Amino acid sequence: MSFFLHILILIGYCLPIVLAFNLIFGKGKILHFGPMGVSAATSYAIFVVLMNTHSFLLAILFGLLISILISLFFSWLSLRLEQDSLGVMSLAVHLTIIVIITNWTSVTCGALGIPKIPRLSFMESIEMFALVTTIYCAIFLYFLYKVDKSSFGRKLEALAEHSWHAKSLGINRAYVHAIAFLILGFAHVFGGFFAYTYLRFLNTHEFGFQSLIFIVMAVVAGKPGSFKGVTLAVILLILLKEGIRFIPLAPGILGPVRLITFGIILFVAVWIRRDTLFPQERLV
Amino acid sequence: MSLLSLFSVSLTLNNHTILNDVSFDVAQGEVIGLIGPNGSGKTTLFNLLSGFLKPTSGSILFKDENITNVIPSKRARLGFGRVFQHFGIFRDMTLEENVRVALEALPRDKRKELGNMDELVDATLDMALLKPYAKKKAGSLSGGQMRLLEIARTLTSGKELFLLDEPTAGVSPKMTHQVADMISKLKQQGKTVLIIEHDLPFIAQICDRVIVLDVGKVVLSGNPTEVRDSEELKEIYFG
């Protein structure tokens, strides 16, 4: 039962993040590789404030503020840079954020991380935690589904296929990108809040390339832009990731096995979708 | 009163002059043909009018408002409608979505003015003779059908100035008549149209005035018959 609840919690906070990333990377075809940078900055903003003020509300509000600033920064980059440059730049920003967090030890505790993170009093039990994250996930999914099928979703798709054609219809690229990045930022705020109050510990290792690969893999395997496909991919990949624990392997081998498995899945998914993953934007 | 005015517009890219001191006025309801040999700067002029390029010097006025530095999406919201040479439709979207996305991009008050969205989508597809394919991906259409869809979409989205870049390119002769009919409808509705075309009989049939561009300069302007019979035009095309 506790394994089932654990899976439910993981899906609860991962799924909204991956689907929000799918909006940018899958539907918008924006080569953004910095989601873990956003996640790191917002999570640290939340928990540094929480540990110092003991106010959940203040912590969440500060997390939202930081997520707005970083999301708008990435959105601005997406308007100024070509796709490949954005990919490299977003990775650079991600690494910069991690380096700052790791070295700003007086505030972030550096490599030691932030331990003993408290939970909201009504979320102390795993059952309640699973229930709250599931409700949060259901609400966020409904919101993302509506966004995906809305005029905003169509505008994002139009910009992805041909930005000149979309602009000539009156679609404002800056506005559409800003909204897409903000949605991902908000998913990171709440996802980060649930993730690290669940784990009760925050460390920069959580925001490494393994996490980025998981998100990218889920979107690519589920078919970029597909709401249902990516949802299914996240659920299956989390089941696989956690299910590997039951294979009788030494703890030192388990991690590499998991990484190799995910690497193979990503390779196969990219190979299968190699022609459609990032089709060349049509030129006028 | 002029709807659109260009004053000494020039464009230089990489030390190469693409447009040189281009000036002309476009009156409300006028249909103007823009002709000239390949590389004369016709499509570049459209890109400049749409806001994708900014002139090196000169200014562009729309309804007496200086729009020289206005971004493309805002120009579209002001009333610029563009039909692209290589089909400006979204191939991964259905026909219905293609029309819907154009209507949704309009300013809120304009959208309300146009009426019910579903009815407008139906009317647009009907106009393009594509209603039975509403749920099909636009990428599955023929070149002519794509062109009809694009023009019909621009037509129903309440634009005031239409920039049509070779609307008959890649279109069968039968469909060319349908395209001509649609442009005639624009004319009847009092819309202002600028058309780039190589088909001179087509231009003569639908335009009030023809402007000839050569090496980025306006070299000739007048009614279609005058321009067609001029020695300068023969000189430009045949040397």
Short mmCIF file of C-alpha atoms in Angstrom, two decimals:
data_model
loop_
_atom_site.label_atom_id
_atom_site.label_comp_id
_atom_site.label_asym_id
_atom_site.label_seq_id
_atom_site.Cartn_x
_atom_site.Cartn_y
_atom_site.Cartn_z
CA MET A 1 0.00 0.00 0.00
CA SER A 2 2.74 2.44 0.93
CA PHE A 3 4.47 1.74 -2.43
CA PHE A 4 1.23 2.54 -4.24
CA LEU A 5 0.89 5.81 -2.27
CA HIS A 6 4.53 6.62 -2.98
CA ILE A 7 3.92 6.15 -6.73
CA LEU A 8 0.79 8.30 -6.49
CA ILE A 9 2.76 11.09 -4.83
CA LEU A 10 5.56 10.92 -7.41
CA ILE A 11 3.06 11.05 -10.26
CA GLY A 12 1.21 13.83 -8.42
CA TYR A 13 4.11 16.23 -8.46
CA CYS A 14 5.97 15.04 -11.58
CA LEU A 15 3.11 14.90 -14.08
CA PRO A 16 2.15 18.61 -14.01
CA ILE A 17 5.83 19.58 -14.46
CA VAL A 18 6.35 17.26 -17.42
CA LEU A 19 3.07 18.27 -19.06
CA ALA A 20 3.88 21.95 -18.60
CA PHE A 21 7.31 21.26 -20.13
CA ASN A 22 5.53 19.44 -22.97
CA LEU A 23 3.67 22.67 -23.70
CA ILE A 24 7.00 24.42 -24.36
CA PHE A 25 9.20 21.63 -25.71
CA GLY A 26 6.55 19.47 -27.37
CA LYS A 27 3.79 21.76 -28.58
CA GLY A 28 5.79 24.97 -28.86
CA LYS A 29 8.90 23.21 -30.27
CA ILE A 30 11.04 25.53 -28.16
CA LEU A 31 14.39 23.92 -27.42
CA HIS A 32 14.38 24.74 -23.72
CA PHE A 33 16.75 22.60 -21.63
CA GLY A 34 16.61 24.75 -18.52
CA PRO A 35 13.55 23.45 -16.62
CA MET A 36 15.69 22.01 -13.83
CA GLY A 37 17.34 25.41 -13.42
CA VAL A 38 13.90 26.94 -12.86
CA SER A 39 13.05 24.10 -10.51
CA ALA A 40 16.26 24.57 -8.50
CA ALA A 41 15.84 28.32 -8.15
CA THR A 42 12.16 28.15 -7.16
CA SER A 43 12.61 25.21 -4.78
CA TYR A 44 15.51 26.89 -2.99
CA ALA A 45 13.56 30.16 -2.86
CA ILE A 46 10.65 28.36 -1.22
CA PHE A 47 12.62 26.35 1.31
CA VAL A 48 15.15 29.00 2.28
CA VAL A 49 12.24 31.30 3.13
CA LEU A 50 10.31 28.49 4.81
CA MET A 51 13.22 27.47 7.03
CA ASN A 52 13.83 31.08 8.03
CA THR A 53 10.28 32.33 8.47
CA HIS A 54 8.32 29.10 9.10
CA SER A 55 5.60 30.60 6.93
CA PHE A 56 4.36 28.31 4.15
CA LEU A 57 2.40 31.13 2.56
CA LEU A 58 5.36 33.48 2.43
CA ALA A 59 7.57 30.68 1.11
CA ILE A 60 5.15 29.83 -1.72
CA LEU A 61 4.70 33.50 -2.60
CA PHE A 62 8.45 34.02 -2.76
CA GLY A 63 8.78 30.87 -4.87
CA LEU A 64 6.14 32.24 -7.25
CA LEU A 65 7.98 35.55 -7.49
CA ILE A 66 11.28 33.85 -8.34
CA SER A 67 9.57 31.54 -10.83
CA ILE A 68 8.01 34.55 -12.58
CA LEU A 69 11.39 36.27 -12.87
CA ILE A 70 13.24 33.21 -14.17
CA SER A 71 10.42 32.14 -16.48
CA LEU A 72 10.28 35.60 -18.05
CA PHE A 73 14.05 35.52 -18.44
CA PHE A 74 13.90 32.17 -20.29
CA SER A 75 10.96 33.45 -22.33
CA TRP A 76 13.01 36.52 -23.30
CA LEU A 77 15.89 34.25 -24.30
CA SER A 78 13.54 32.17 -26.47
CA LEU A 79 12.62 35.32 -28.41
CA ARG A 80 16.18 36.50 -28.86
CA LEU A 81 18.00 33.25 -29.70
CA GLU A 82 17.76 30.71 -32.49
CA GLN A 83 16.65 27.23 -31.43
CA ASP A 84 20.13 25.64 -31.15
CA SER A 85 21.55 28.68 -29.34
CA LEU A 86 18.62 28.61 -26.93
CA GLY A 87 19.28 24.93 -26.20
CA VAL A 88 22.90 25.64 -25.27
CA MET A 89 22.08 28.86 -23.43
CA SER A 90 19.32 27.26 -21.36
CA LEU A 91 21.75 24.53 -20.26
CA ALA A 92 24.27 27.23 -19.36
CA VAL A 93 21.67 29.09 -17.28
CA HIS A 94 20.71 25.82 -15.58
CA LEU A 95 24.36 25.17 -14.63
CA THR A 96 24.86 28.76 -13.51
CA ILE A 97 21.89 28.51 -11.15
CA ILE A 98 23.22 25.24 -9.71
CA VAL A 99 26.70 26.74 -9.24
CA ILE A 100 25.27 29.80 -7.46
CA ILE A 101 23.12 27.65 -5.17
CA THR A 102 26.00 25.30 -4.38
CA ASN A 103 28.41 28.11 -3.56
CA TRP A 104 26.06 30.46 -1.72
CA THR A 105 26.47 28.32 1.39
CA SER A 106 25.43 30.96 3.93
CA VAL A 107 21.93 30.94 2.46
CA THR A 108 21.49 27.56 0.78
CA CYS A 109 23.74 25.34 2.95
CA GLY A 110 25.61 24.50 -0.27
CA ALA A 111 26.31 20.86 -1.02
CA LEU A 112 24.95 19.80 2.37
CA GLY A 113 21.44 20.73 1.31
CA ILE A 114 18.50 21.76 3.45
CA PRO A 115 17.42 18.98 5.85
CA LYS A 116 14.39 18.57 8.12
CA ILE A 117 11.97 20.33 5.83
CA PRO A 118 8.62 20.51 7.62
CA ARG A 119 5.32 19.44 6.09
CA LEU A 120 2.01 21.22 6.38
CA SER A 121 0.41 19.83 9.54
CA PHE A 122 -2.51 18.19 7.71
CA MET A 123 -0.11 16.50 5.29
CA GLU A 124 1.99 14.68 7.87
CA SER A 125 0.59 11.24 7.07
CA ILE A 126 1.51 9.63 3.73
CA GLU A 127 -2.20 8.97 3.01
CA MET A 128 -3.08 12.66 3.33
CA PHE A 129 0.02 13.64 1.38
CA ALA A 130 -1.00 11.30 -1.46
CA LEU A 131 -4.55 12.63 -1.40
CA VAL A 132 -3.49 16.30 -1.55
CA THR A 133 -0.91 15.76 -4.31
CA THR A 134 -3.45 13.73 -6.32
CA ILE A 135 -6.04 16.51 -6.01
CA TYR A 136 -3.41 19.10 -6.95
CA CYS A 137 -2.34 16.95 -9.92
CA ALA A 138 -5.94 16.48 -11.11
CA ILE A 139 -6.61 20.24 -10.94
CA PHE A 140 -3.37 21.14 -12.73
CA LEU A 141 -3.97 18.47 -15.39
CA TYR A 142 -7.47 19.77 -16.05
CA PHE A 143 -6.02 23.28 -16.38
CA LEU A 144 -3.26 22.10 -18.75
CA TYR A 145 -5.74 20.10 -20.83
CA LYS A 146 -7.90 23.20 -21.22
CA VAL A 147 -4.83 25.27 -22.13
CA ASP A 148 -3.75 22.63 -24.66
CA LYS A 149 -7.12 22.71 -26.41
CA SER A 150 -7.62 26.47 -26.11
CA SER A 151 -6.84 29.30 -28.49
CA PHE A 152 -3.56 29.67 -26.59
CA GLY A 153 -2.60 26.09 -27.49
CA ARG A 154 -3.40 26.73 -31.15
CA LYS A 155 -1.37 29.94 -31.14
CA LEU A 156 1.60 28.13 -29.63
CA GLU A 157 1.31 25.40 -32.25
CA ALA A 158 1.00 27.97 -35.05
CA LEU A 159 4.14 29.78 -33.86
CA ALA A 160 5.98 26.46 -33.71
CA GLU A 161 5.07 25.58 -37.28
CA HIS A 162 5.78 28.98 -38.82
CA SER A 163 6.36 32.04 -36.71
CA TRP A 164 6.06 34.50 -39.62
CA HIS A 165 2.71 33.11 -40.69
CA ALA A 166 1.49 33.14 -37.11
CA LYS A 167 2.66 36.71 -36.54
CA SER A 168 1.04 37.86 -39.76
CA LEU A 169 -2.28 36.67 -38.34
CA GLY A 170 -1.78 38.86 -35.27
CA ILE A 171 -0.31 36.30 -32.86
CA ASN A 172 2.06 37.99 -30.42
CA ARG A 173 5.01 35.62 -29.95
CA ALA A 174 6.37 37.40 -26.88
CA TYR A 175 3.05 37.10 -25.04
CA VAL A 176 2.47 33.45 -25.98
CA HIS A 177 6.01 32.41 -24.98
CA ALA A 178 5.79 34.31 -21.70
CA ILE A 179 2.56 32.55 -20.74
CA ALA A 180 3.96 29.11 -21.67
CA PHE A 181 7.11 29.66 -19.59
CA LEU A 182 5.09 31.03 -16.67
CA ILE A 183 2.87 27.93 -16.65
CA LEU A 184 6.00 25.76 -16.42
CA GLY A 185 7.36 28.03 -13.68
CA PHE A 186 4.19 27.65 -11.61
CA ALA A 187 4.26 23.86 -12.10
CA HIS A 188 7.80 23.91 -10.71
CA VAL A 189 6.77 25.96 -7.68
CA PHE A 190 4.02 23.58 -6.61
CA GLY A 191 5.83 20.45 -7.83
CA GLY A 192 8.97 21.49 -5.91
CA PHE A 193 6.96 22.29 -2.83
CA PHE A 194 5.31 18.86 -2.80
CA ALA A 195 8.49 16.99 -3.80
CA TYR A 196 10.76 18.35 -1.08
CA THR A 197 8.22 18.47 1.71
CA TYR A 198 7.63 14.80 0.85
CA LEU A 199 11.34 13.96 0.87
CA ARG A 200 11.94 16.39 3.79
CA PHE A 201 15.31 17.18 2.22
CA LEU A 202 16.53 19.48 -0.55
CA ASN A 203 19.86 19.07 -2.29
CA THR A 204 21.34 20.38 -5.54
CA HIS A 205 21.81 16.79 -6.77
CA GLU A 206 18.05 16.70 -7.33
CA PHE A 207 18.45 19.18 -10.18
CA GLY A 208 21.14 17.46 -12.23
CA PHE A 209 21.03 16.14 -15.76
CA GLN A 210 19.39 12.90 -14.64
CA SER A 211 16.25 14.85 -13.75
CA LEU A 212 16.42 16.80 -17.01
CA ILE A 213 16.81 13.58 -18.99
CA PHE A 214 13.77 12.09 -17.26
CA ILE A 215 11.59 15.06 -18.26
CA VAL A 216 12.87 15.19 -21.84
CA MET A 217 12.55 11.40 -22.14
CA ALA A 218 8.93 11.45 -20.96
CA VAL A 219 8.02 14.09 -23.55
CA VAL A 220 9.90 12.41 -26.40
CA ALA A 221 8.65 8.90 -25.56
CA GLY A 222 5.06 10.09 -25.15
CA LYS A 223 5.15 12.01 -28.47
CA PRO A 224 6.02 15.70 -28.21
CA GLY A 225 2.90 17.84 -27.96
CA SER A 226 0.60 14.92 -27.14
CA PHE A 227 -1.22 15.42 -23.84
CA LYS A 228 -2.37 11.80 -23.52
CA GLY A 229 0.88 10.29 -24.78
CA VAL A 230 3.07 12.27 -22.38
CA THR A 231 0.72 11.55 -19.45
CA LEU A 232 0.96 7.83 -20.16
CA ALA A 233 4.74 8.03 -20.62
CA VAL A 234 5.21 9.75 -17.23
CA ILE A 235 3.12 7.14 -15.43
CA LEU A 236 4.91 4.22 -17.09
CA LEU A 237 8.36 5.71 -16.60
CA ILE A 238 7.73 6.39 -12.91
CA LEU A 239 6.48 2.83 -12.50
CA LEU A 240 9.62 1.59 -14.25
CA LYS A 241 11.91 3.89 -12.27
CA GLU A 242 10.47 2.82 -8.93
CA GLY A 243 9.85 -0.79 -9.97
CA ILE A 244 13.56 -1.31 -10.64
CA ARG A 245 14.00 -1.12 -6.85
CA PHE A 246 12.47 -4.58 -6.60
CA ILE A 247 15.17 -6.14 -8.77
CA PRO A 248 17.64 -7.77 -6.36
CA LEU A 249 20.67 -5.61 -7.13
CA ALA A 250 23.26 -4.00 -4.91
CA PRO A 251 22.44 -0.33 -4.16
CA GLY A 252 25.64 0.72 -5.94
CA ILE A 253 24.51 -0.96 -9.16
CA LEU A 254 20.85 0.07 -9.00
CA GLY A 255 21.54 3.73 -9.88
CA PRO A 256 23.64 2.99 -12.99
CA VAL A 257 21.13 0.32 -14.14
CA ARG A 258 18.35 2.88 -13.89
CA LEU A 259 20.40 5.45 -15.84
CA ILE A 260 21.33 2.95 -18.56
CA THR A 261 17.70 1.84 -18.87
CA PHE A 262 16.54 5.43 -19.24
CA GLY A 263 19.36 6.18 -21.67
CA ILE A 264 18.28 3.27 -23.87
CA ILE A 265 14.62 4.36 -23.73
CA LEU A 266 15.57 7.92 -24.69
CA PHE A 267 17.77 6.67 -27.53
CA VAL A 268 15.02 4.43 -28.91
CA ALA A 269 12.37 7.17 -28.55
CA VAL A 270 14.54 9.75 -30.33
CA TRP A 271 15.44 7.22 -33.06
CA ILE A 272 11.79 6.38 -33.69
CA ARG A 273 10.78 10.04 -33.78
CA ARG A 274 13.91 11.31 -35.53
CA ASP A 275 12.02 12.78 -38.51
CA THR A 276 9.22 14.43 -36.59
CA LEU A 277 10.88 15.40 -33.31
CA PHE A 278 12.04 18.78 -34.48
CA PRO A 279 10.89 19.30 -38.03
CA GLN A 280 12.62 22.17 -39.79
CA GLU A 281 10.57 25.30 -39.47
CA ARG A 282 9.21 26.19 -42.88
CA LEU A 283 10.64 29.30 -44.49
CA VAL A 284 8.73 31.95 -46.38
CA MET B 1 -7.51 59.78 -48.33
CA SER B 2 -4.63 57.31 -48.52
CA LEU B 3 -4.94 54.14 -46.52
CA LEU B 4 -1.24 53.36 -46.87
CA SER B 5 1.65 55.66 -47.75
CA LEU B 6 5.31 54.90 -48.23
CA PHE B 7 7.76 57.80 -48.06
CA SER B 8 11.25 57.28 -49.48
CA VAL B 9 11.52 53.76 -48.10
CA SER B 10 14.94 52.20 -48.55
CA LEU B 11 16.36 48.94 -47.29
CA THR B 12 20.01 47.95 -47.25
CA LEU B 13 21.12 44.50 -46.11
CA ASN B 14 24.81 43.55 -45.94
CA ASN B 15 25.76 46.66 -47.95
CA HIS B 16 23.36 45.58 -50.68
CA THR B 17 20.51 47.95 -51.53
CA ILE B 18 17.32 45.91 -51.79
CA LEU B 19 14.84 48.80 -51.92
CA ASN B 20 15.78 52.27 -53.01
CA ASP B 21 13.67 55.34 -52.25
CA VAL B 22 10.29 53.64 -52.76
CA SER B 23 7.34 56.00 -52.41
CA PHE B 24 3.69 55.49 -53.29
CA ASP B 25 0.22 55.93 -51.90
CA VAL B 26 -2.55 53.36 -51.77
CA ALA B 27 -6.10 54.70 -51.61
CA GLN B 28 -8.88 52.98 -49.70
CA GLY B 29 -10.57 50.36 -51.93
CA GLU B 30 -7.81 50.36 -54.53
CA VAL B 31 -6.50 47.12 -56.06
CA ILE B 32 -2.86 47.52 -57.01
CA GLY B 33 -0.68 45.08 -58.89
CA LEU B 34 3.01 44.98 -58.02
CA ILE B 35 5.10 43.57 -60.83
CA GLY B 36 8.74 43.33 -61.73
CA PRO B 37 11.42 40.80 -62.61
CA ASN B 38 12.71 38.29 -60.07
CA GLY B 39 14.90 39.97 -57.47
CA SER B 40 13.31 43.39 -57.99
CA GLY B 41 12.32 43.57 -54.31
CA LYS B 42 8.57 42.83 -54.46
CA THR B 43 8.42 40.21 -51.69
CA THR B 44 10.94 42.22 -49.65
CA LEU B 45 8.59 45.18 -49.91
CA PHE B 46 5.76 42.97 -48.60
CA ASN B 47 7.99 41.77 -45.74
CA LEU B 48 8.67 45.40 -44.95
CA LEU B 49 4.97 46.30 -45.08
CA SER B 50 4.16 43.31 -42.83
CA GLY B 51 6.77 44.44 -40.31
CA PHE B 52 9.20 41.52 -40.68
CA LEU B 53 11.87 43.91 -41.92
CA LYS B 54 12.53 47.48 -40.87
CA PRO B 55 13.48 50.08 -43.47
CA THR B 56 16.95 51.57 -43.30
CA SER B 57 15.36 54.93 -44.01
CA GLY B 58 11.95 56.33 -44.85
CA SER B 59 8.59 55.81 -43.23
CA ILE B 60 5.34 53.89 -43.66
CA LEU B 61 1.98 55.40 -42.72
CA PHE B 62 -1.23 53.42 -42.27
CA LYS B 63 -4.36 55.53 -41.81
CA ASP B 64 -2.04 58.48 -41.19
CA GLU B 65 -0.35 56.68 -38.31
CA ASN B 66 3.38 56.03 -38.52
CA ILE B 67 3.79 52.24 -38.35
CA THR B 68 7.43 52.04 -39.47
CA ASN B 69 8.54 50.40 -36.21
CA VAL B 70 5.35 48.51 -35.38
CA ILE B 71 5.81 44.73 -34.92
CA PRO B 72 4.15 42.27 -37.36
CA SER B 73 1.49 40.96 -34.96
CA LYS B 74 0.38 44.50 -34.15
CA ARG B 75 0.22 45.38 -37.84
CA ALA B 76 -2.00 42.35 -38.39
CA ARG B 77 -4.25 43.54 -35.59
CA LEU B 78 -4.37 46.98 -37.21
CA GLY B 79 -5.80 45.36 -40.34
CA PHE B 80 -2.95 43.98 -42.47
CA GLY B 81 -3.77 40.62 -44.03
CA ARG B 82 -1.00 38.68 -45.75
CA VAL B 83 -1.18 35.77 -48.15
CA PHE B 84 2.25 34.19 -48.52
CA GLN B 85 3.87 32.94 -51.69
CA HIS B 86 4.51 29.50 -50.16
CA PHE B 87 1.11 28.96 -48.50
CA GLY B 88 0.79 30.54 -45.07
CA ILE B 89 -1.36 27.82 -43.60
CA PHE B 90 -0.49 25.47 -40.77
CA ARG B 91 -0.17 22.00 -42.23
CA ASP B 92 -0.29 20.13 -38.92
CA MET B 93 -3.61 21.71 -37.99
CA THR B 94 -7.03 20.81 -39.33
CA LEU B 95 -8.71 23.18 -41.76
CA GLU B 96 -11.10 24.24 -39.02
CA GLU B 97 -8.23 25.00 -36.62
CA ASN B 98 -6.46 26.97 -39.36
CA VAL B 99 -9.43 29.31 -39.65
CA ARG B 100 -10.09 29.40 -35.92
CA VAL B 101 -6.51 30.38 -35.01
CA ALA B 102 -6.70 33.34 -37.41
CA LEU B 103 -9.98 34.53 -35.93
CA GLU B 104 -8.75 34.07 -32.38
CA ALA B 105 -5.73 36.26 -33.11
CA LEU B 106 -7.97 39.23 -33.83
CA PRO B 107 -8.50 41.94 -31.22
CA ARG B 108 -11.44 41.14 -28.92
CA ASP B 109 -13.68 43.96 -30.19
CA LYS B 110 -13.07 42.99 -33.81
CA ARG B 111 -13.92 39.37 -33.00
CA LYS B 112 -17.20 40.42 -31.42
CA GLU B 113 -17.96 42.59 -34.42
CA LEU B 114 -17.52 39.65 -36.79
CA GLY B 115 -20.11 37.52 -34.97
CA ASN B 116 -20.32 33.90 -33.94
CA MET B 117 -16.97 32.10 -34.27
CA ASP B 118 -18.39 28.69 -35.30
CA GLU B 119 -20.53 30.25 -38.00
CA LEU B 120 -17.56 32.24 -39.28
CA VAL B 121 -15.41 29.10 -39.46
CA ASP B 122 -18.17 27.34 -41.41
CA ALA B 123 -18.64 30.33 -43.71
CA THR B 124 -14.90 30.54 -44.41
CA LEU B 125 -14.60 26.87 -45.27
CA ASP B 126 -17.74 27.15 -47.38
CA MET B 127 -16.26 30.09 -49.27
CA ALA B 128 -13.11 28.08 -49.98
CA LEU B 129 -15.30 25.12 -51.07
CA LEU B 130 -13.60 23.04 -48.38
CA LYS B 131 -16.35 22.48 -45.82
CA PRO B 132 -16.41 18.68 -46.27
CA TYR B 133 -12.72 18.55 -45.26
CA ALA B 134 -13.06 20.65 -42.09
CA LYS B 135 -11.55 17.97 -39.84
CA LYS B 136 -8.73 17.01 -42.22
CA LYS B 137 -5.15 18.15 -41.74
CA ALA B 138 -4.39 21.14 -43.95
CA GLY B 139 -1.21 19.42 -45.11
CA SER B 140 -3.32 16.95 -47.08
CA LEU B 141 -4.78 19.67 -49.35
CA SER B 142 -3.62 20.43 -52.88
CA GLY B 143 -1.74 23.67 -53.57
CA GLY B 144 -4.86 25.29 -55.00
CA GLN B 145 -7.00 24.28 -52.04
CA MET B 146 -4.38 25.64 -49.63
CA ARG B 147 -4.40 28.93 -51.50
CA LEU B 148 -8.21 29.14 -51.42
CA LEU B 149 -8.22 28.38 -47.70
CA GLU B 150 -5.59 31.04 -47.03
CA ILE B 151 -7.38 33.74 -49.00
CA ALA B 152 -10.78 32.85 -47.54
CA ARG B 153 -9.30 32.91 -44.03
CA THR B 154 -7.81 36.36 -44.60
CA LEU B 155 -11.07 37.53 -46.15
CA THR B 156 -13.28 36.56 -43.22
CA SER B 157 -10.94 37.87 -40.56
CA GLY B 158 -12.00 41.44 -41.33
CA LYS B 159 -8.68 42.77 -42.58
CA GLU B 160 -8.54 46.13 -44.34
CA LEU B 161 -5.39 45.85 -46.40
CA PHE B 162 -4.56 42.62 -48.20
CA LEU B 163 -1.03 41.78 -49.28
CA LEU B 164 -1.28 38.89 -51.72
CA ASP B 165 2.08 37.44 -52.75
CA GLU B 166 1.62 35.53 -56.01
CA PRO B 167 -1.82 34.16 -55.15
CA THR B 168 -1.95 32.05 -58.32
CA ALA B 169 1.48 30.47 -57.91
CA GLY B 170 1.22 26.67 -57.76
CA VAL B 171 -2.49 26.81 -58.56
CA SER B 172 -4.16 24.97 -61.44
CA PRO B 173 -5.85 27.08 -64.19
CA LYS B 174 -9.29 26.07 -62.90
CA MET B 175 -8.41 27.14 -59.37
CA THR B 176 -6.88 30.38 -60.69
CA HIS B 177 -10.42 31.41 -61.69
CA GLN B 178 -11.63 30.69 -58.17
CA VAL B 179 -8.77 32.75 -56.74
CA ALA B 180 -9.65 35.59 -59.13
CA ASP B 181 -13.28 35.36 -58.02
CA MET B 182 -12.23 35.67 -54.39
CA ILE B 183 -10.09 38.73 -55.12
CA SER B 184 -13.03 40.24 -57.03
CA LYS B 185 -15.14 39.71 -53.92
CA LEU B 186 -12.56 41.68 -51.94
CA LYS B 187 -12.81 44.47 -54.49
CA GLN B 188 -16.61 44.46 -54.30
CA GLN B 189 -16.40 44.74 -50.53
CA GLY B 190 -14.27 47.87 -50.95
CA LYS B 191 -11.15 46.24 -49.51
CA THR B 192 -7.71 47.50 -50.41
CA VAL B 193 -5.45 44.98 -52.09
CA LEU B 194 -1.80 44.86 -53.12
CA ILE B 195 -0.97 41.87 -55.35
CA ILE B 196 2.39 40.58 -56.48
CA GLU B 197 1.86 38.64 -59.71
CA HIS B 198 3.77 37.57 -62.78
CA ASP B 199 0.59 36.81 -64.72
CA LEU B 200 -0.01 40.12 -66.54
CA PRO B 201 -3.46 39.25 -68.00
CA PHE B 202 -4.54 38.32 -64.46
CA ILE B 203 -3.24 41.66 -63.16
CA ALA B 204 -4.93 43.57 -66.00
CA GLN B 205 -8.21 41.83 -65.23
CA ILE B 206 -8.44 42.74 -61.55
CA CYS B 207 -6.20 45.74 -60.80
CA ASP B 208 -6.98 49.44 -60.85
CA ARG B 209 -3.34 50.39 -60.96
CA VAL B 210 0.00 48.70 -61.55
CA ILE B 211 3.34 49.58 -59.97
CA VAL B 212 6.49 48.25 -61.59
CA LEU B 213 9.57 47.62 -59.47
CA ASP B 214 13.02 47.09 -60.89
CA VAL B 215 16.24 46.71 -58.88
CA GLY B 216 14.42 47.97 -55.79
CA LYS B 217 13.01 51.13 -57.39
CA VAL B 218 9.57 52.13 -58.57
CA VAL B 219 10.12 52.65 -62.29
CA LEU B 220 6.59 52.81 -63.60
CA SER B 221 3.09 53.35 -62.28
CA GLY B 222 -0.24 53.67 -64.05
CA ASN B 223 -3.36 51.85 -65.14
CA PRO B 224 -2.86 48.25 -66.32
CA THR B 225 -3.31 49.02 -70.03
CA GLU B 226 -0.83 51.91 -69.98
CA VAL B 227 1.75 49.85 -68.14
CA ARG B 228 1.26 46.75 -70.30
CA ASP B 229 1.76 48.74 -73.51
CA SER B 230 4.70 50.80 -72.28
CA GLU B 231 8.11 50.43 -73.84
CA GLU B 232 9.75 50.68 -70.40
CA LEU B 233 8.07 47.47 -69.27
CA LYS B 234 9.30 45.61 -72.34
CA GLU B 235 12.77 47.02 -71.69
CA ILE B 236 12.70 45.79 -68.07
CA TYR B 237 11.54 42.28 -68.92
CA PHE B 238 13.24 41.68 -72.26
CA GLY B 239 16.20 44.06 -72.14
#
